[in-house]
mmCIF file of C-alpha atoms in Angstrom:
data_model
loop_
_atom_site.group_PDB
_atom_site.id
_atom_site.type_symbol
_atom_site.label_atom_id
_atom_site.label_comp_id
_atom_site.label_asym_id
_atom_site.label_seq_id
_atom_site.Cartn_x
_atom_site.Cartn_y
_atom_site.Cartn_z
ATOM 1 C CA MET A 1 76.129 112.544 155.260
ATOM 2 C CA THR A 2 73.804 114.688 157.327
ATOM 3 C CA PRO A 3 70.068 114.241 157.872
ATOM 4 C CA LYS A 4 69.591 117.430 155.863
ATOM 5 C CA SER A 5 70.616 115.507 152.720
ATOM 6 C CA VAL A 6 67.444 113.417 152.796
ATOM 7 C CA ARG A 7 65.070 115.514 154.858
ATOM 8 C CA ASP A 8 61.737 116.069 153.095
ATOM 9 C CA LYS A 9 62.774 113.998 150.059
ATOM 10 C CA VAL A 10 59.989 111.753 148.764
ATOM 11 C CA VAL A 11 61.354 108.211 148.657
ATOM 12 C CA ALA A 12 59.449 105.180 147.353
ATOM 13 C CA ILE A 13 60.764 101.737 148.263
ATOM 14 C CA THR A 14 59.712 98.419 146.732
ATOM 15 C CA GLY A 15 59.843 95.275 148.836
ATOM 16 C CA GLY A 16 59.541 97.583 151.810
ATOM 17 C CA ALA A 17 57.780 95.302 154.273
ATOM 18 C CA ARG A 18 60.834 93.281 155.275
ATOM 19 C CA GLY A 19 64.615 93.140 155.403
ATOM 20 C CA ILE A 20 66.619 95.759 153.545
ATOM 21 C CA GLY A 21 63.504 97.608 152.378
ATOM 22 C CA PHE A 22 62.106 97.926 155.892
ATOM 23 C CA ALA A 23 65.480 98.941 157.367
ATOM 24 C CA THR A 24 65.871 101.589 154.663
ATOM 25 C CA ALA A 25 62.369 102.947 155.216
ATOM 26 C CA LYS A 26 62.998 103.129 158.961
ATOM 27 C CA ALA A 27 66.338 104.915 158.625
ATOM 28 C CA LEU A 28 64.991 107.422 156.108
ATOM 29 C CA THR A 29 61.877 108.136 158.171
ATOM 30 C CA GLU A 30 64.058 108.857 161.197
ATOM 31 C CA LEU A 31 66.042 111.335 159.083
ATOM 32 C CA GLY A 32 62.923 113.230 158.065
ATOM 33 C CA ALA A 33 62.312 111.842 154.577
ATOM 34 C CA LYS A 34 58.799 111.321 153.260
ATOM 35 C CA VAL A 35 58.724 107.564 152.750
ATOM 36 C CA ALA A 36 56.329 105.227 150.991
ATOM 37 C CA ILE A 37 56.636 101.446 150.766
ATOM 38 C CA GLY A 38 55.179 98.855 148.440
ATOM 39 C CA ASP A 39 55.146 95.085 148.819
ATOM 40 C CA ILE A 40 53.372 92.051 147.388
ATOM 41 C CA ASP A 41 52.613 90.772 150.917
ATOM 42 C CA GLU A 42 49.683 92.948 151.931
ATOM 43 C CA THR A 43 49.555 91.711 155.528
ATOM 44 C CA ALA A 44 53.252 92.341 156.176
ATOM 45 C CA LEU A 45 52.967 95.659 154.323
ATOM 46 C CA LYS A 46 50.235 96.972 156.611
ATOM 47 C CA GLU A 47 52.058 95.779 159.716
ATOM 48 C CA SER A 48 55.324 97.416 158.673
ATOM 49 C CA ALA A 49 53.624 100.662 157.661
ATOM 50 C CA ALA A 50 51.975 100.790 161.097
ATOM 51 C CA VAL A 51 55.275 100.184 162.889
ATOM 52 C CA LEU A 52 56.961 102.936 160.879
ATOM 53 C CA GLY A 53 54.021 105.313 161.110
ATOM 54 C CA LEU A 54 53.729 105.571 157.334
ATOM 55 C CA THR A 55 50.584 106.863 155.688
ATOM 56 C CA ALA A 56 51.715 106.122 152.113
ATOM 57 C CA TYR A 57 51.881 102.456 151.177
ATOM 58 C CA SER A 58 50.368 100.176 148.598
ATOM 59 C CA LYS A 59 50.271 96.531 147.622
ATOM 60 C CA LEU A 60 52.718 96.171 144.751
ATOM 61 C CA ASP A 61 53.460 93.468 142.230
ATOM 62 C CA VAL A 62 56.663 94.716 140.620
ATOM 63 C CA THR A 63 56.185 92.377 137.649
ATOM 64 C CA ASP A 64 52.917 94.095 136.697
ATOM 65 C CA THR A 65 53.209 97.477 134.985
ATOM 66 C CA ALA A 66 49.715 98.579 136.026
ATOM 67 C CA SER A 67 50.416 97.684 139.655
ATOM 68 C CA PHE A 68 53.714 99.592 139.614
ATOM 69 C CA GLU A 69 52.085 102.612 137.981
ATOM 70 C CA ALA A 70 49.338 102.566 140.618
ATOM 71 C CA PHE A 71 51.950 102.419 143.389
ATOM 72 C CA LEU A 72 53.816 105.436 142.043
ATOM 73 C CA ASN A 73 50.516 107.306 141.643
ATOM 74 C CA THR A 74 49.636 106.542 145.257
ATOM 75 C CA VAL A 75 53.004 107.841 146.430
ATOM 76 C CA GLU A 76 52.799 111.085 144.469
ATOM 77 C CA GLN A 77 49.187 111.748 145.423
ATOM 78 C CA ALA A 78 50.018 111.304 149.109
ATOM 79 C CA LEU A 79 53.517 112.796 149.345
ATOM 80 C CA GLY A 80 54.295 114.718 146.166
ATOM 81 C CA PRO A 81 56.665 114.108 143.227
ATOM 82 C CA ILE A 82 59.011 111.192 143.826
ATOM 83 C CA ASP A 83 62.616 112.239 144.380
ATOM 84 C CA VAL A 84 64.026 108.731 144.817
ATOM 85 C CA LEU A 85 62.831 105.274 143.818
ATOM 86 C CA VAL A 86 64.585 102.377 145.522
ATOM 87 C CA ASN A 87 64.009 99.200 143.515
ATOM 88 C CA ASN A 88 64.643 96.731 146.315
ATOM 89 C CA ALA A 89 62.135 93.904 145.805
ATOM 90 C CA GLY A 90 63.795 90.591 145.037
ATOM 91 C CA ILE A 91 63.805 86.860 145.769
ATOM 92 C CA MET A 92 66.604 84.324 146.123
ATOM 93 C CA PRO A 93 65.608 80.657 145.905
ATOM 94 C CA VAL A 94 68.708 78.481 146.186
ATOM 95 C CA GLY A 95 69.718 75.054 144.900
ATOM 96 C CA ARG A 96 71.027 73.227 141.886
ATOM 97 C CA LEU A 97 69.951 74.471 138.485
ATOM 98 C CA ILE A 98 68.756 71.031 137.352
ATOM 99 C CA ASP A 99 66.346 70.918 140.300
ATOM 100 C CA GLU A 100 64.868 74.377 139.713
ATOM 101 C CA PRO A 101 61.316 74.322 138.258
ATOM 102 C CA GLU A 102 60.731 76.537 135.247
ATOM 103 C CA HIS A 103 58.164 78.662 137.081
ATOM 104 C CA VAL A 104 60.769 79.459 139.749
ATOM 105 C CA THR A 105 63.333 80.488 137.132
ATOM 106 C CA ARG A 106 60.788 82.780 135.493
ATOM 107 C CA ARG A 107 59.752 84.192 138.855
ATOM 108 C CA ILE A 108 63.363 85.065 139.736
ATOM 109 C CA ILE A 109 63.913 86.865 136.432
ATOM 110 C CA ASP A 110 60.499 88.561 136.488
ATOM 111 C CA ILE A 111 60.878 89.989 139.997
ATOM 112 C CA ASN A 112 64.603 90.649 140.196
ATOM 113 C CA ALA A 113 65.258 91.949 136.689
ATOM 114 C CA PHE A 114 62.030 92.768 134.842
ATOM 115 C CA GLY A 115 60.560 94.436 137.944
ATOM 116 C CA VAL A 116 63.603 96.690 138.218
ATOM 117 C CA ILE A 117 63.359 97.624 134.545
ATOM 118 C CA ILE A 118 59.652 98.418 134.825
ATOM 119 C CA GLY A 119 60.131 100.536 137.942
ATOM 120 C CA SER A 120 63.126 102.390 136.551
ATOM 121 C CA LYS A 121 61.309 103.211 133.321
ATOM 122 C CA LEU A 122 58.124 104.414 135.020
ATOM 123 C CA ALA A 123 60.074 106.520 137.492
ATOM 124 C CA ALA A 124 62.279 108.050 134.786
ATOM 125 C CA GLN A 125 59.224 108.975 132.744
ATOM 126 C CA ARG A 126 58.110 111.106 135.688
ATOM 127 C CA MET A 127 61.530 112.435 136.640
ATOM 128 C CA VAL A 128 63.026 113.432 133.284
ATOM 129 C CA PRO A 129 60.400 116.110 132.478
ATOM 130 C CA ARG A 130 61.061 117.636 135.923
ATOM 131 C CA GLY A 131 64.823 117.508 135.388
ATOM 132 C CA SER A 132 65.501 115.775 138.692
ATOM 133 C CA GLY A 133 65.268 112.390 140.352
ATOM 134 C CA HIS A 134 67.247 109.370 141.434
ATOM 135 C CA VAL A 135 66.701 105.653 140.809
ATOM 136 C CA ILE A 136 68.609 103.323 143.122
ATOM 137 C CA ASN A 137 68.580 99.686 142.078
ATOM 138 C CA VAL A 138 69.482 97.101 144.701
ATOM 139 C CA ALA A 139 71.526 94.484 142.882
ATOM 140 C CA SER A 140 74.064 92.265 144.644
ATOM 141 C CA LEU A 141 77.717 91.336 144.547
ATOM 142 C CA ALA A 142 76.228 88.273 142.821
ATOM 143 C CA GLY A 143 75.806 90.657 139.898
ATOM 144 C CA GLU A 144 79.587 90.840 139.590
ATOM 145 C CA ILE A 145 80.690 87.366 140.690
ATOM 146 C CA TYR A 146 79.084 83.992 140.100
ATOM 147 C CA THR A 147 78.008 81.647 142.872
ATOM 148 C CA PRO A 148 77.038 77.954 142.629
ATOM 149 C CA GLY A 149 73.510 77.371 143.835
ATOM 150 C CA LEU A 150 72.416 80.809 142.620
ATOM 151 C CA ALA A 151 72.671 80.499 138.835
ATOM 152 C CA SER A 152 69.340 82.138 138.003
ATOM 153 C CA TYR A 153 69.716 84.688 140.800
ATOM 154 C CA CYS A 154 73.149 85.660 139.470
ATOM 155 C CA ALA A 155 71.662 86.008 135.986
ATOM 156 C CA SER A 156 69.008 88.378 137.314
ATOM 157 C CA LYS A 157 71.498 90.513 139.227
ATOM 158 C CA TYR A 158 73.991 90.652 136.342
ATOM 159 C CA ALA A 159 71.063 91.974 134.312
ATOM 160 C CA VAL A 160 70.331 94.673 136.881
ATOM 161 C CA VAL A 161 73.964 95.792 136.890
ATOM 162 C CA GLY A 162 74.188 96.080 133.106
ATOM 163 C CA PHE A 163 70.787 97.724 132.838
ATOM 164 C CA THR A 164 71.489 100.305 135.522
ATOM 165 C CA ASP A 165 74.895 101.252 134.154
ATOM 166 C CA ALA A 166 73.437 101.718 130.670
ATOM 167 C CA ALA A 167 70.494 103.754 131.986
ATOM 168 C CA ARG A 168 72.862 105.903 134.052
ATOM 169 C CA VAL A 169 74.913 106.862 131.001
ATOM 170 C CA GLU A 170 71.812 107.311 128.849
ATOM 171 C CA HIS A 171 70.352 109.814 131.324
ATOM 172 C CA ARG A 172 73.542 111.773 131.910
ATOM 173 C CA GLY A 173 72.744 115.473 131.729
ATOM 174 C CA THR A 174 68.999 115.022 132.328
ATOM 175 C CA GLY A 175 69.163 115.617 136.073
ATOM 176 C CA VAL A 176 68.132 112.019 136.728
ATOM 177 C CA ASP A 177 70.693 109.741 138.395
ATOM 178 C CA PHE A 178 70.883 105.954 138.376
ATOM 179 C CA SER A 179 72.843 104.105 141.042
ATOM 180 C CA LEU A 180 73.572 100.540 142.097
ATOM 181 C CA MET A 181 73.564 99.292 145.664
ATOM 182 C CA MET A 182 75.644 96.100 145.736
ATOM 183 C CA PRO A 183 75.125 94.181 149.002
ATOM 184 C CA SER A 184 77.212 91.206 150.032
ATOM 185 C CA PHE A 185 75.768 88.446 152.223
ATOM 186 C CA VAL A 186 73.079 90.142 154.366
ATOM 187 C CA ASN A 187 71.471 88.714 157.493
ATOM 188 C CA THR A 188 67.827 88.760 156.386
ATOM 189 C CA GLU A 189 65.231 86.068 155.713
ATOM 190 C CA LEU A 190 66.643 85.929 152.177
ATOM 191 C CA THR A 191 69.675 84.071 153.559
ATOM 192 C CA ALA A 192 67.854 81.934 156.139
ATOM 193 C CA GLY A 193 69.437 78.525 156.652
ATOM 194 C CA THR A 194 72.814 79.568 155.262
ATOM 195 C CA HIS A 195 75.920 80.600 157.182
ATOM 196 C CA GLY A 196 77.630 83.227 155.054
ATOM 197 C CA ILE A 197 81.108 83.245 153.597
ATOM 198 C CA ARG A 198 83.878 81.863 155.773
ATOM 199 C CA GLY A 199 86.038 84.582 157.351
ATOM 200 C CA ILE A 200 83.938 87.481 156.022
ATOM 201 C CA LYS A 201 81.526 89.303 158.300
ATOM 202 C CA SER A 202 77.989 89.381 156.957
ATOM 203 C CA ALA A 203 76.202 92.690 156.557
ATOM 204 C CA GLN A 204 73.102 93.736 158.465
ATOM 205 C CA PRO A 205 70.060 95.305 156.750
ATOM 206 C CA GLU A 206 70.937 98.555 158.509
ATOM 207 C CA ASP A 207 74.343 98.543 156.774
ATOM 208 C CA ILE A 208 72.660 98.445 153.385
ATOM 209 C CA ALA A 209 70.192 101.137 154.450
ATOM 210 C CA ALA A 210 73.119 103.351 155.450
ATOM 211 C CA GLY A 211 74.689 102.798 152.029
ATOM 212 C CA ILE A 212 71.468 103.758 150.277
ATOM 213 C CA ILE A 213 71.256 106.917 152.368
ATOM 214 C CA ARG A 214 74.823 107.784 151.344
ATOM 215 C CA LEU A 215 73.812 107.333 147.707
ATOM 216 C CA ILE A 216 70.839 109.656 148.137
ATOM 217 C CA GLY A 217 73.099 112.272 149.691
ATOM 218 C CA LYS A 218 75.772 111.867 147.023
ATOM 219 C CA PRO A 219 74.724 109.926 143.909
ATOM 220 C CA THR A 220 77.460 107.692 142.500
ATOM 221 C CA ALA A 221 77.472 104.813 140.042
ATOM 222 C CA ARG A 222 77.610 102.093 142.705
ATOM 223 C CA VAL A 223 78.259 101.353 146.339
ATOM 224 C CA ARG A 224 79.404 97.940 147.587
ATOM 225 C CA VAL A 225 78.583 96.816 151.138
ATOM 226 C CA THR A 226 80.504 95.489 152.988
ATOM 227 C CA ARG A 227 83.739 97.135 151.875
ATOM 228 C CA LEU A 228 85.783 93.964 152.379
ATOM 229 C CA ALA A 229 83.397 91.738 150.441
ATOM 230 C CA GLY A 230 83.113 94.400 147.758
ATOM 231 C CA ALA A 231 86.878 94.719 147.450
ATOM 232 C CA LEU A 232 87.252 90.950 147.106
ATOM 233 C CA ALA A 233 84.537 90.842 144.447
ATOM 234 C CA ALA A 234 86.131 93.686 142.494
ATOM 235 C CA THR A 235 89.578 92.084 142.768
ATOM 236 C CA GLN A 236 88.409 88.834 141.188
ATOM 237 C CA LYS A 237 88.015 90.644 137.863
ATOM 238 C CA PHE A 238 91.739 91.264 137.688
ATOM 239 C CA ILE A 239 93.172 87.878 138.647
ATOM 240 C CA PRO A 240 93.239 84.620 136.668
ATOM 241 C CA ARG A 241 89.917 82.802 136.679
ATOM 242 C CA GLY A 242 91.403 79.642 138.169
ATOM 243 C CA LEU A 243 92.858 81.564 141.097
ATOM 244 C CA ALA A 244 89.624 83.462 141.647
ATOM 245 C CA GLU A 245 87.622 80.241 141.761
ATOM 246 C CA ALA A 246 90.176 78.676 144.101
ATOM 247 C CA MET A 247 89.694 81.647 146.438
ATOM 248 C CA THR A 248 85.935 81.122 146.310
ATOM 249 C CA ARG A 249 86.368 77.473 147.267
ATOM 250 C CA ALA A 250 88.723 78.428 150.107
ATOM 251 C CA PHE A 251 86.086 80.752 151.560
ATOM 252 C CA GLY A 252 83.403 78.064 151.215
ATOM 253 C CA GLY A 253 81.604 79.951 148.475
ATOM 254 C CA GLU A 254 81.008 76.909 146.287
ATOM 255 C CA SER A 255 78.975 75.060 148.917
ATOM 256 C CA VAL A 256 77.256 77.773 150.954
ATOM 257 C CA PHE A 257 74.119 77.717 148.780
ATOM 258 C CA LEU A 258 74.263 74.005 147.963
ATOM 259 C CA ASP A 259 75.505 71.366 150.385
ATOM 260 C CA ASP A 260 75.719 73.637 153.446
ATOM 261 C CA VAL A 261 72.097 74.824 153.421
ATOM 262 C CA ASP A 262 69.885 73.987 156.418
ATOM 263 C CA ALA A 263 66.724 73.092 154.516
ATOM 264 C CA ASP A 264 64.490 73.135 157.607
ATOM 265 C CA LYS A 265 65.515 76.650 158.618
ATOM 266 C CA ARG A 266 65.088 77.824 155.038
ATOM 267 C CA ALA A 267 61.792 76.086 154.268
ATOM 268 C CA ALA A 268 59.435 78.970 155.128
ATOM 269 C CA TYR A 269 61.330 81.462 152.981
ATOM 270 C CA GLU A 270 61.689 79.078 150.050
ATOM 271 C CA GLN A 271 57.973 78.359 150.076
ATOM 272 C CA ARG A 272 57.098 82.029 149.935
ATOM 273 C CA ALA A 273 59.786 82.926 147.388
ATOM 274 C CA ARG A 274 58.799 80.093 145.083
ATOM 275 C CA HIS A 275 55.126 80.994 145.482
ATOM 276 C CA ASN A 276 54.141 77.388 146.182
#
């Protein structure tokens, strides 16, 4: 993929102040794209926009339709019609289901799933009349496999996968593409206090950004990053359930978000994600 593939494209990124969103905005800016970021954290948003030299950014609550509409308006007024929307915003509180407060469950679903649906719909309403556009929804390999300690998170990401695939087929022939970015374990604040899957190298935010850039250059249904983790996730669909779950246990997947969590190292993220 060459820089020419994204140069001058208008790209809006949600959850752009940190992690994958920030890395994606940085990579795209360096390739000559016109980038705008939105984030619920106004302080971090302004700091990140300054670091990246962005002039288009806006506080964004992805669960609020009016806020999302205002963000897209800001982007188009500053940069022009949106070519690509990257629905990246998401949260991942961890722990046992029975210990998860109802407001946290609702927050996970509202941000991770409902926010993606809102953004996709609003973007498509702008793109379809123009006959061009691309919506990239950042899901997770947790949208294809299930992981103890992430029950509600898995539910939200399974929803994103099903939604995006259906929207992709529905918009076939309109000029508007829908794609899934499926990250594995990524070294961001989202995974603070956890150690990843035994024997499998974790991804960096820049790896996911590179995958998103590949999708912009050549839209496809989905991209899994890393390739090894993605291959293992895809393989589990074709082997007996008992064997698949035994493999998960062997790699430490059944305890990584439960008994193996360093609560102290994770405390700051959990507090922000749970909105306490």
